[in-house]
mmCIF file of C-alpha atoms in Angstrom:
data_model
loop_
_atom_site.group_PDB
_atom_site.id
_atom_site.type_symbol
_atom_site.label_atom_id
_atom_site.label_comp_id
_atom_site.label_asym_id
_atom_site.label_seq_id
_atom_site.Cartn_x
_atom_site.Cartn_y
_atom_site.Cartn_z
ATOM 1 C CA MET A 17 161.579 173.506 76.067
ATOM 2 C CA PRO A 18 160.878 177.227 75.486
ATOM 3 C CA ALA A 19 161.653 179.675 78.264
ATOM 4 C CA ILE A 20 158.721 180.832 80.381
ATOM 5 C CA ALA A 21 157.723 184.366 79.477
ATOM 6 C CA ALA A 22 157.274 186.627 82.520
ATOM 7 C CA GLU A 23 153.674 187.392 81.576
ATOM 8 C CA ASN A 24 152.873 183.654 81.732
ATOM 9 C CA ALA A 25 154.385 182.961 85.164
ATOM 10 C CA ILE A 26 151.176 183.428 87.188
ATOM 11 C CA THR A 27 149.076 181.563 84.630
ATOM 12 C CA ILE A 28 151.528 178.649 84.707
ATOM 13 C CA HIS A 29 151.483 178.699 88.512
ATOM 14 C CA ASN A 30 147.657 178.465 88.398
ATOM 15 C CA LEU A 31 147.752 175.747 85.747
ATOM 16 C CA LEU A 32 150.195 173.737 87.874
ATOM 17 C CA ALA A 33 147.907 174.077 90.915
ATOM 18 C CA ALA A 34 144.951 172.936 88.809
ATOM 19 C CA PHE A 35 147.003 170.092 87.298
ATOM 20 C CA GLU A 36 147.950 168.853 90.769
ATOM 21 C CA GLY A 37 144.372 169.204 92.021
ATOM 22 C CA GLU A 38 142.896 167.316 89.080
ATOM 23 C CA SER A 39 145.584 164.616 89.199
ATOM 24 C CA ASN A 40 144.911 164.061 92.894
ATOM 25 C CA ALA A 41 141.140 164.111 92.348
ATOM 26 C CA HIS A 42 141.599 161.345 89.749
ATOM 27 C CA ALA A 43 143.506 159.218 92.281
ATOM 28 C CA LYS A 44 141.023 160.000 95.049
ATOM 29 C CA TYR A 45 137.909 159.236 92.997
ATOM 30 C CA THR A 46 139.437 155.985 91.752
ATOM 31 C CA ALA A 47 139.967 154.890 95.365
ATOM 32 C CA PHE A 48 136.469 156.098 96.315
ATOM 33 C CA ALA A 49 135.000 154.012 93.468
ATOM 34 C CA ALA A 50 136.634 150.870 94.857
ATOM 35 C CA LYS A 51 135.153 151.602 98.301
ATOM 36 C CA ALA A 52 131.686 152.222 96.821
ATOM 37 C CA ASP A 53 131.922 148.891 94.984
ATOM 38 C CA GLU A 54 132.933 147.238 98.260
ATOM 39 C CA ASP A 55 129.878 148.863 99.915
ATOM 40 C CA GLU A 56 127.693 147.516 97.064
ATOM 41 C CA LEU A 57 126.827 151.047 95.972
ATOM 42 C CA ARG A 58 127.532 150.337 92.319
ATOM 43 C CA GLY A 59 125.921 153.525 90.988
ATOM 44 C CA ALA A 60 128.054 155.645 93.313
ATOM 45 C CA ALA A 61 131.089 153.675 92.131
ATOM 46 C CA SER A 62 130.122 154.402 88.513
ATOM 47 C CA LEU A 63 129.829 158.109 89.342
ATOM 48 C CA PHE A 64 133.255 158.156 91.000
ATOM 49 C CA ARG A 65 134.804 156.383 87.991
ATOM 50 C CA ALA A 66 133.211 158.851 85.558
ATOM 51 C CA ALA A 67 134.381 161.824 87.619
ATOM 52 C CA ALA A 68 137.861 160.279 87.881
ATOM 53 C CA ARG A 69 138.009 160.025 84.078
ATOM 54 C CA ALA A 70 136.877 163.638 83.722
ATOM 55 C CA GLU A 71 139.555 164.794 86.186
ATOM 56 C CA GLN A 72 142.147 162.853 84.180
ATOM 57 C CA ILE A 73 141.029 164.720 81.046
ATOM 58 C CA HIS A 74 141.261 168.056 82.885
ATOM 59 C CA ALA A 75 144.775 167.248 84.094
ATOM 60 C CA ALA A 76 145.870 166.323 80.563
ATOM 61 C CA ASN A 77 144.379 169.541 79.165
ATOM 62 C CA HIS A 78 146.114 171.627 81.837
ATOM 63 C CA ALA A 79 149.402 169.807 81.164
ATOM 64 C CA ARG A 80 149.145 170.555 77.445
ATOM 65 C CA VAL A 81 148.714 174.292 78.100
ATOM 66 C CA ILE A 82 151.524 174.289 80.672
ATOM 67 C CA LYS A 83 153.825 172.830 78.027
ATOM 68 C CA GLN A 84 152.633 175.355 75.384
ATOM 69 C CA LEU A 85 153.546 178.159 77.793
ATOM 70 C CA GLY A 86 157.022 176.765 78.425
ATOM 71 C CA GLY A 87 156.420 174.984 81.732
ATOM 72 C CA GLU A 88 156.604 171.377 82.824
ATOM 73 C CA ALA A 89 153.587 169.591 84.307
ATOM 74 C CA LYS A 90 154.752 167.923 87.504
ATOM 75 C CA CYS A 91 152.891 167.200 90.705
ATOM 76 C CA GLU A 92 152.808 165.098 93.821
ATOM 77 C CA ILE A 93 150.050 162.531 94.264
ATOM 78 C CA HIS A 94 149.007 162.493 97.903
ATOM 79 C CA ALA A 95 147.855 159.496 99.935
ATOM 80 C CA VAL A 96 144.087 159.038 99.747
ATOM 81 C CA ALA A 97 142.059 158.831 102.954
ATOM 82 C CA VAL A 98 139.208 156.487 102.072
ATOM 83 C CA LYS A 99 136.273 156.514 104.495
ATOM 84 C CA SER A 100 132.641 155.461 104.161
ATOM 85 C CA THR A 101 131.034 156.048 100.794
ATOM 86 C CA LEU A 102 128.849 158.781 102.301
ATOM 87 C CA GLU A 103 131.913 160.534 103.742
ATOM 88 C CA ASN A 104 133.729 160.088 100.421
ATOM 89 C CA LEU A 105 130.789 161.631 98.530
ATOM 90 C CA LYS A 106 130.789 164.590 100.923
ATOM 91 C CA ALA A 107 134.566 165.034 100.561
ATOM 92 C CA ALA A 108 134.222 164.900 96.779
ATOM 93 C CA LEU A 109 131.406 167.471 96.843
ATOM 94 C CA ASP A 110 133.493 169.776 99.053
ATOM 95 C CA GLY A 111 136.395 169.566 96.589
ATOM 96 C CA GLU A 112 134.154 170.289 93.613
ATOM 97 C CA GLN A 113 132.533 173.260 95.392
ATOM 98 C CA TYR A 114 135.948 174.755 96.143
ATOM 99 C CA GLU A 115 136.892 174.491 92.473
ATOM 100 C CA ILE A 116 133.541 175.963 91.358
ATOM 101 C CA ASP A 117 133.337 178.786 93.901
ATOM 102 C CA THR A 118 136.965 179.781 94.339
ATOM 103 C CA MET A 119 139.738 178.108 92.384
ATOM 104 C CA TYR A 120 138.559 178.155 88.776
ATOM 105 C CA PRO A 121 136.894 181.591 88.932
ATOM 106 C CA GLU A 122 140.154 183.092 90.249
ATOM 107 C CA PHE A 123 142.231 181.258 87.650
ATOM 108 C CA LEU A 124 139.851 182.308 84.868
ATOM 109 C CA GLU A 125 139.998 185.939 85.949
ATOM 110 C CA GLU A 126 143.791 185.956 85.815
ATOM 111 C CA ALA A 127 143.877 184.144 82.448
ATOM 112 C CA ALA A 128 141.337 186.620 81.046
ATOM 113 C CA GLU A 129 143.462 189.562 82.207
ATOM 114 C CA ARG A 130 146.375 188.036 80.267
ATOM 115 C CA LYS A 131 144.101 187.177 77.307
ATOM 116 C CA ASN A 132 145.442 183.622 77.457
ATOM 117 C CA THR A 133 142.812 181.795 75.406
ATOM 118 C CA ALA A 134 144.348 178.340 75.905
ATOM 119 C CA ALA A 135 144.253 178.715 79.702
ATOM 120 C CA ILE A 136 140.732 180.162 79.539
ATOM 121 C CA ARG A 137 139.571 177.184 77.487
ATOM 122 C CA THR A 138 141.058 174.516 79.792
ATOM 123 C CA PHE A 139 139.856 176.257 82.964
ATOM 124 C CA THR A 140 136.350 176.757 81.532
ATOM 125 C CA GLY A 141 136.034 173.125 80.466
ATOM 126 C CA ALA A 142 137.077 171.928 83.903
ATOM 127 C CA LEU A 143 134.800 174.399 85.709
ATOM 128 C CA GLU A 144 131.724 173.356 83.739
ATOM 129 C CA ALA A 145 132.425 169.657 84.319
ATOM 130 C CA GLU A 146 132.932 170.263 88.039
ATOM 131 C CA LYS A 147 129.449 171.789 88.166
ATOM 132 C CA THR A 148 127.941 168.546 86.860
ATOM 133 C CA HIS A 149 130.021 166.509 89.316
ATOM 134 C CA ALA A 150 128.851 168.662 92.231
ATOM 135 C CA ARG A 151 125.207 168.251 91.197
ATOM 136 C CA LEU A 152 125.575 164.474 90.868
ATOM 137 C CA TYR A 153 127.458 164.143 94.174
ATOM 138 C CA GLY A 154 124.771 166.242 95.880
ATOM 139 C CA GLU A 155 122.065 163.993 94.462
ATOM 140 C CA ALA A 156 123.930 160.854 95.581
ATOM 141 C CA ILE A 157 124.392 162.242 99.095
ATOM 142 C CA ALA A 158 120.685 163.103 99.381
ATOM 143 C CA LEU A 159 119.704 159.601 98.257
ATOM 144 C CA LEU A 160 122.129 157.900 100.633
ATOM 145 C CA VAL A 161 121.148 160.080 103.601
ATOM 146 C CA GLY A 162 117.499 159.379 102.736
ATOM 147 C CA GLY A 163 118.149 155.634 102.943
ATOM 148 C CA LYS A 164 117.522 155.084 99.242
ATOM 149 C CA ARG A 165 120.238 152.540 98.539
ATOM 150 C CA ASP A 166 117.816 150.872 96.096
ATOM 151 C CA SER A 167 117.875 153.980 93.863
ATOM 152 C CA TRP A 168 120.448 154.460 91.091
ATOM 153 C CA LEU A 169 123.096 154.381 93.825
ATOM 154 C CA GLY A 170 122.786 150.622 94.175
ATOM 155 C CA VAL A 171 123.025 149.640 90.518
ATOM 156 C CA ALA A 172 125.958 150.190 88.168
ATOM 157 C CA ARG A 173 124.990 152.759 85.588
ATOM 158 C CA ASP A 174 126.465 154.435 82.578
ATOM 159 C CA PHE A 175 127.826 157.952 82.708
ATOM 160 C CA TYR A 176 128.951 159.823 79.609
ATOM 161 C CA VAL A 177 132.210 161.798 79.634
ATOM 162 C CA CYS A 178 133.356 164.196 76.930
ATOM 163 C CA PRO A 179 136.857 163.139 75.845
ATOM 164 C CA VAL A 180 137.792 166.743 75.062
ATOM 165 C CA CYS A 181 136.710 168.751 78.127
ATOM 166 C CA GLY A 182 135.515 166.163 80.656
ATOM 167 C CA TYR A 183 131.877 167.322 80.769
ATOM 168 C CA THR A 184 129.946 164.519 82.480
ATOM 169 C CA SER A 185 126.329 163.501 81.974
ATOM 170 C CA GLU A 186 124.129 160.782 83.393
ATOM 171 C CA THR A 187 121.881 160.644 80.366
ATOM 172 C CA GLU A 188 122.626 159.318 76.914
ATOM 173 C CA GLU A 189 122.582 161.796 74.049
ATOM 174 C CA GLU A 190 121.667 164.701 76.265
ATOM 175 C CA HIS A 191 122.695 166.972 73.413
ATOM 176 C CA GLU A 192 123.881 166.538 69.843
ATOM 177 C CA ARG A 193 127.184 168.025 70.949
ATOM 178 C CA CYS A 194 128.934 168.689 74.238
ATOM 179 C CA PRO A 195 127.369 171.832 75.728
ATOM 180 C CA VAL A 196 130.818 173.050 76.778
ATOM 181 C CA CYS A 197 133.243 172.317 73.921
ATOM 182 C CA HIS A 198 130.891 171.158 71.125
ATOM 183 C CA CYS A 199 132.533 167.746 70.748
ATOM 184 C CA PRO A 200 130.118 165.402 68.900
ATOM 185 C CA TRP A 201 128.065 163.323 71.343
ATOM 186 C CA GLU A 202 129.019 160.053 69.610
ATOM 187 C CA ARG A 203 132.626 160.595 70.754
ATOM 188 C CA PHE A 204 131.651 160.642 74.447
ATOM 189 C CA GLU A 205 133.143 157.838 76.537
ATOM 190 C CA ILE A 206 130.763 155.552 78.384
ATOM 191 C CA ILE A 207 131.980 154.945 81.925
ATOM 192 C CA ARG A 208 130.330 152.388 84.178
#
């Protein structure tokens, strides 16, 4: 493994934090999906599974850049506190908002200062996907709080996840290509 260059130390530190966050989000959303299925909120379960897959893609992308910069992608997976599906949706939304408002903007700023295009690319892909997750979690929360269990929340549905950057969509063929990384739409994974 190549030695870590001094100018990459902070970027690697940020990538490791993001890798751990995304790895734990994958574990958390997988557990939340099982609870939503148990609560017969199949659409919410589908959303959690799609977001979990996207977080797995983000973690893999971060790990690849960590390795390119001479680091080793390691993290601790924490125990998941599973509560009601509504509480789980709110916890997921809070996590996404933190990444959107604080974590990824800070990491992107540092990577841009270092002109680290690989880190910029992986952070940008994750940030844009987190925005779609936050919107979808917000919509699910509003429906559940409004008593609309018979909406899309109650029925398993397909979500579409870009295999390159993790961008997530609830509609088929929203674009010809991923709006974030330009991956062809036909390569998107269908997650139910």
